PDB file of C-alpha atoms in Angstrom:
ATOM      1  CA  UNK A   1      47.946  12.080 -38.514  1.00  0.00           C
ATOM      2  CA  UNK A   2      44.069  10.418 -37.742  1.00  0.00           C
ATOM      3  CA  UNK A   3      42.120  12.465 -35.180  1.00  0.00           C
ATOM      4  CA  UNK A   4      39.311  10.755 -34.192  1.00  0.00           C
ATOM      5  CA  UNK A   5      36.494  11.604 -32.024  1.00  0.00           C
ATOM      6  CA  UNK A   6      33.594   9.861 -30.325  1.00  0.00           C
ATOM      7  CA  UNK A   7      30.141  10.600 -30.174  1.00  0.00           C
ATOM      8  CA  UNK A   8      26.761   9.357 -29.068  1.00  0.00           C
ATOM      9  CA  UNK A   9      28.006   7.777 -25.612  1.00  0.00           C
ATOM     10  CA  UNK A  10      24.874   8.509 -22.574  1.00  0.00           C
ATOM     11  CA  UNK A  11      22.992   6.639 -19.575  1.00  0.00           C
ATOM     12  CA  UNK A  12      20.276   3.946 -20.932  1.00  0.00           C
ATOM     13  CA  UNK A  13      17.951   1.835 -19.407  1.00  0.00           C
ATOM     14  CA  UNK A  14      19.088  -2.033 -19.906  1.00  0.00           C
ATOM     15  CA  UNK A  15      17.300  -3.153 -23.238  1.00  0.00           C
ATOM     16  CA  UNK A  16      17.990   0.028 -24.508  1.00  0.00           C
ATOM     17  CA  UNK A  17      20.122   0.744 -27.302  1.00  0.00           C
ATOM     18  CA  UNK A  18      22.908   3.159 -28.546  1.00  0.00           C
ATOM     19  CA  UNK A  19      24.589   3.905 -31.358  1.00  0.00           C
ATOM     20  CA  UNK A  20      28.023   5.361 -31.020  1.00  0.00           C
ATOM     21  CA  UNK A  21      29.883   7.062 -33.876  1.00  0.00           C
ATOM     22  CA  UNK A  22      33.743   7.875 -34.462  1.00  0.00           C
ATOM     23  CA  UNK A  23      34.753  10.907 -37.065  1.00  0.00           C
ATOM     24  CA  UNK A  24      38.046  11.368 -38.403  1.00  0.00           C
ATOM     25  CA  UNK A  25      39.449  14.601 -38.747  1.00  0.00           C
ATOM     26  CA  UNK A  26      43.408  15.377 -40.525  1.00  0.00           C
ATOM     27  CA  UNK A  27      43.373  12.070 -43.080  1.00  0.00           C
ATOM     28  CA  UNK A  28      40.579  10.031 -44.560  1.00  0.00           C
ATOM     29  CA  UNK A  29      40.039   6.798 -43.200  1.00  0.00           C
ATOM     30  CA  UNK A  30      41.407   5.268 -46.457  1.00  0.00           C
ATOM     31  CA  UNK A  31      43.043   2.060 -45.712  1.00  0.00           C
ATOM     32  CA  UNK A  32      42.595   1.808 -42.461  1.00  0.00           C
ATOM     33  CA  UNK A  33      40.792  -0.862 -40.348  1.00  0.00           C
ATOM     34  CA  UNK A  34      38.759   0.388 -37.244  1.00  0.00           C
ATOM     35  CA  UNK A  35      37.858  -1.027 -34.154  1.00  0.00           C
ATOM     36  CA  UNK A  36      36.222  -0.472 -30.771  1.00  0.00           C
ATOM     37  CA  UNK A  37      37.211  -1.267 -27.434  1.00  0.00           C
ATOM     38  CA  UNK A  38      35.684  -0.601 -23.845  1.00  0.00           C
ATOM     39  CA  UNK A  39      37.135  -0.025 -20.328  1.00  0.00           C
ATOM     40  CA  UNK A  40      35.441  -0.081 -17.889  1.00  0.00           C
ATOM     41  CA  UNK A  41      36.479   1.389 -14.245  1.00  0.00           C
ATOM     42  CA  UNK A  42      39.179  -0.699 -12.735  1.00  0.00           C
ATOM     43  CA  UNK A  43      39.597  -3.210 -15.828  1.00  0.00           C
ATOM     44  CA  UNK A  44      41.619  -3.807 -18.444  1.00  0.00           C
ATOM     45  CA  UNK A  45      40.674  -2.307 -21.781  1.00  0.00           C
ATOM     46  CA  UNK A  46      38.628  -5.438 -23.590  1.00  0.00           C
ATOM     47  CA  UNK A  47      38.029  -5.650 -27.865  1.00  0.00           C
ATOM     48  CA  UNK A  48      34.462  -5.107 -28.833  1.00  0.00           C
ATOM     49  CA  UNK A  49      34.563  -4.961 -32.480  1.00  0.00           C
ATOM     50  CA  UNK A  50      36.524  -4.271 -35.898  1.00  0.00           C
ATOM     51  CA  UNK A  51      35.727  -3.593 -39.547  1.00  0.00           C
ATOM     52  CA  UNK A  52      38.424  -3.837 -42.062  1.00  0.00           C
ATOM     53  CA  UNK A  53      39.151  -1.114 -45.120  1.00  0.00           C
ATOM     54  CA  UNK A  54      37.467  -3.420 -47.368  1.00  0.00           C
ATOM     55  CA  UNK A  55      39.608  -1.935 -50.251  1.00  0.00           C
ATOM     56  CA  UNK A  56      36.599   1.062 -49.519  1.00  0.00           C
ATOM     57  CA  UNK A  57      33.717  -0.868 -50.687  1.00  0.00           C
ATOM     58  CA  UNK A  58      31.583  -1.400 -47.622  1.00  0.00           C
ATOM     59  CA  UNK A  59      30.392  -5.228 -49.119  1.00  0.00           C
ATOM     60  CA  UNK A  60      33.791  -5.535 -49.136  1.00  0.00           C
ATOM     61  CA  UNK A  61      34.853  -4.769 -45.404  1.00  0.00           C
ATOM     62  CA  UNK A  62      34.799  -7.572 -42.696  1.00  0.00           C
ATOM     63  CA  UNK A  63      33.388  -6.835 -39.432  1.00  0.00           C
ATOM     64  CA  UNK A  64      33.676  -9.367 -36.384  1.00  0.00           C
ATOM     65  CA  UNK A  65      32.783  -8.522 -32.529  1.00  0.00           C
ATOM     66  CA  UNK A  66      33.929  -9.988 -29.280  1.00  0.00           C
ATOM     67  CA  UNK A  67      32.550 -12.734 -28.116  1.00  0.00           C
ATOM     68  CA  UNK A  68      30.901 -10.538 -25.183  1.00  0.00           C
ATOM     69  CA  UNK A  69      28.679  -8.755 -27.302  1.00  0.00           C
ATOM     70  CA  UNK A  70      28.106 -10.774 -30.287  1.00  0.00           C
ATOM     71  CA  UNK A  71      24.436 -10.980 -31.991  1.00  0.00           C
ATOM     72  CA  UNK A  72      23.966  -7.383 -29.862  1.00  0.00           C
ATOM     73  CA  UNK A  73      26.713  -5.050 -31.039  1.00  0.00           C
ATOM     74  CA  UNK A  74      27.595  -4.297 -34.585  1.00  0.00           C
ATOM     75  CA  UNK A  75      30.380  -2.671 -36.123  1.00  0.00           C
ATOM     76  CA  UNK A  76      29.997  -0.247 -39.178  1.00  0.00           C
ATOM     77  CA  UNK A  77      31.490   2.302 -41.104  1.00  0.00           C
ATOM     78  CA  UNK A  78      30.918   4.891 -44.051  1.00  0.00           C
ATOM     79  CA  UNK A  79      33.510   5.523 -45.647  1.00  0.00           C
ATOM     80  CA  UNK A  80      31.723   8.660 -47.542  1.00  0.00           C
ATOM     81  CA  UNK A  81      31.486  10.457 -44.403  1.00  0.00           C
ATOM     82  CA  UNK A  82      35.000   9.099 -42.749  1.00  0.00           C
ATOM     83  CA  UNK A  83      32.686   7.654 -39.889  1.00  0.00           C
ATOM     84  CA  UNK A  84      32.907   4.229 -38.004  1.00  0.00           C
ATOM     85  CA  UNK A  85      29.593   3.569 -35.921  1.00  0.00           C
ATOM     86  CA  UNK A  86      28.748   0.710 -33.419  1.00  0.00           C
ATOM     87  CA  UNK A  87      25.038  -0.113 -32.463  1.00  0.00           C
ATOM     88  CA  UNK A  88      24.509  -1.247 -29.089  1.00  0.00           C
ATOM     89  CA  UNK A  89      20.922  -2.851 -28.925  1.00  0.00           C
ATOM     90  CA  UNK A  90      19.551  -4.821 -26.159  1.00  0.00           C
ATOM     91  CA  UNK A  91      22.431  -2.877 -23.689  1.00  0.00           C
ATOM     92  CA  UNK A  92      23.195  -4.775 -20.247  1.00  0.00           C
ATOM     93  CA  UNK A  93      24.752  -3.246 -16.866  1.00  0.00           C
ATOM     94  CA  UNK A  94      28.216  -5.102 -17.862  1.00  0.00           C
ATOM     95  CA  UNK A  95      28.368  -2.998 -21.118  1.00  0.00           C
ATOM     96  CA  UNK A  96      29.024   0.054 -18.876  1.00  0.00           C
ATOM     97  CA  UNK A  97      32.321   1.781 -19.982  1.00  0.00           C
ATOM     98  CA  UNK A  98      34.129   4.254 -21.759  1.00  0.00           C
ATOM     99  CA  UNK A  99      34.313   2.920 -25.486  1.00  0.00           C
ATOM    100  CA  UNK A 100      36.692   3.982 -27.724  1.00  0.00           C
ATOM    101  CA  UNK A 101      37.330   3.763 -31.719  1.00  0.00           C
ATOM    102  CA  UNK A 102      40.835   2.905 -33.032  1.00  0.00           C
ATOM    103  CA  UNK A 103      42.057   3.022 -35.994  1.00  0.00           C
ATOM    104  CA  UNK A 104      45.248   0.617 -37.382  1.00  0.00           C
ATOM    105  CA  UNK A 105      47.163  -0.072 -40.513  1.00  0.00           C
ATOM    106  CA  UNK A 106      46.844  -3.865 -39.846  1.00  0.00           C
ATOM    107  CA  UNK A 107      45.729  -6.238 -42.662  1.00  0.00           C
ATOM    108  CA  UNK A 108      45.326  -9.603 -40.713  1.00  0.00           C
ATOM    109  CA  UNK A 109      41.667  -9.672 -39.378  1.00  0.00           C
ATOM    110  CA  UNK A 110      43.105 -11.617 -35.852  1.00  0.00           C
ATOM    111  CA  UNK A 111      45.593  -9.208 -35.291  1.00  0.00           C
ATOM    112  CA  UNK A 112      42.862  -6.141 -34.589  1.00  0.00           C
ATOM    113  CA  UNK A 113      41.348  -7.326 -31.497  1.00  0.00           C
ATOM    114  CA  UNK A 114      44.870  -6.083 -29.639  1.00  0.00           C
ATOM    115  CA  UNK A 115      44.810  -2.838 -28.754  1.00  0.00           C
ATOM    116  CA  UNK A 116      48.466  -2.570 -29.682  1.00  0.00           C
ATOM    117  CA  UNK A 117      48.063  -3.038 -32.858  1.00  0.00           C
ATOM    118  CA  UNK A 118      45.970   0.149 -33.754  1.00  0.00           C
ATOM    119  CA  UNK A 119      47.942   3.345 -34.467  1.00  0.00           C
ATOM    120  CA  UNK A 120      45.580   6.256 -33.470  1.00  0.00           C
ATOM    121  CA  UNK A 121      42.669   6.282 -30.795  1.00  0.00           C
ATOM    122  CA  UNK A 122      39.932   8.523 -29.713  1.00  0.00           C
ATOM    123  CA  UNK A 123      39.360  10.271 -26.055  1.00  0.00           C
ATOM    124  CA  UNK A 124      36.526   7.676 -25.155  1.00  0.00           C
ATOM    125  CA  UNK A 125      32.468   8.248 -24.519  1.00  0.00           C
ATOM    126  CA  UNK A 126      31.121   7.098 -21.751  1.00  0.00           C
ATOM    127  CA  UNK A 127      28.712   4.596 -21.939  1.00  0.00           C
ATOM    128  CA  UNK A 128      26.631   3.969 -18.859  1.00  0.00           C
ATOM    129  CA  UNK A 129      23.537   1.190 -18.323  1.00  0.00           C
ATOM    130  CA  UNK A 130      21.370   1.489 -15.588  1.00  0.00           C
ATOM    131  CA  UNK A 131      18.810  -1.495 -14.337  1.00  0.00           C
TER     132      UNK A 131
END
């Protein structure tokens, strides 16, 4: 069993960046693939971003993001301190939502932007940009 929690969520000025993080707690994050998704009130939960186990060799890892926040959001993770992180820069209104980190089993890189195909999830942080 994969606890994970969330961390770093907050209100920002657009521009502004975050960096949200996700600890695992009960297992190591060994050989899993993580991603982030966002819902925000009243919509379905969308894919942000993923980074693959990489075998646990961070140069090894893939990371790809939604086409929604590509070039602003970026998807990390260190495997040393069974963390996944996702920087936020140049944060707009639309990014407002509660974001959460997943974490899935799943080898094929197209198959982890569905939200079904992750096994364990955290309780959210809210993310909120102001104008």
């Amino acid at each position: 069993q994969v606890q994970l929690v969330e961390s770093g969520g907050g209100l920002v000025q657009a521009g502004e960046s975050l960096t949200l993080s996700c600890t695992a707690s009960g297992r190591t994050l060994s050989g899993y693939s993580m991603g982030w998704f966002r819902q925000a009130p009243g919509q379905e939960r969308e894919f942000v971003a993923a980074i693959t186990w990489g075998g646990g060799t961070w140069s090894a890892s893939t990371t790809f993001t939604a086409d929604s926040v590509k070039g602003r959001f970026t998807g990390s993770r260190d495997n040393a301190k069974n963390t996944v992180y996702l920087q936020m820069n140049s944060l707009k209104r639309e990014d407002t939502a509660v974001y959460y980190c997943a974490a899935s089993t799943e080898l094929l890189l197209h198959r982890l932007s569905a939200w079904n195909n992750y096994a364990y999830f955290g309780q959210g942080t809210q993310v909120t940009v102001s104008s």
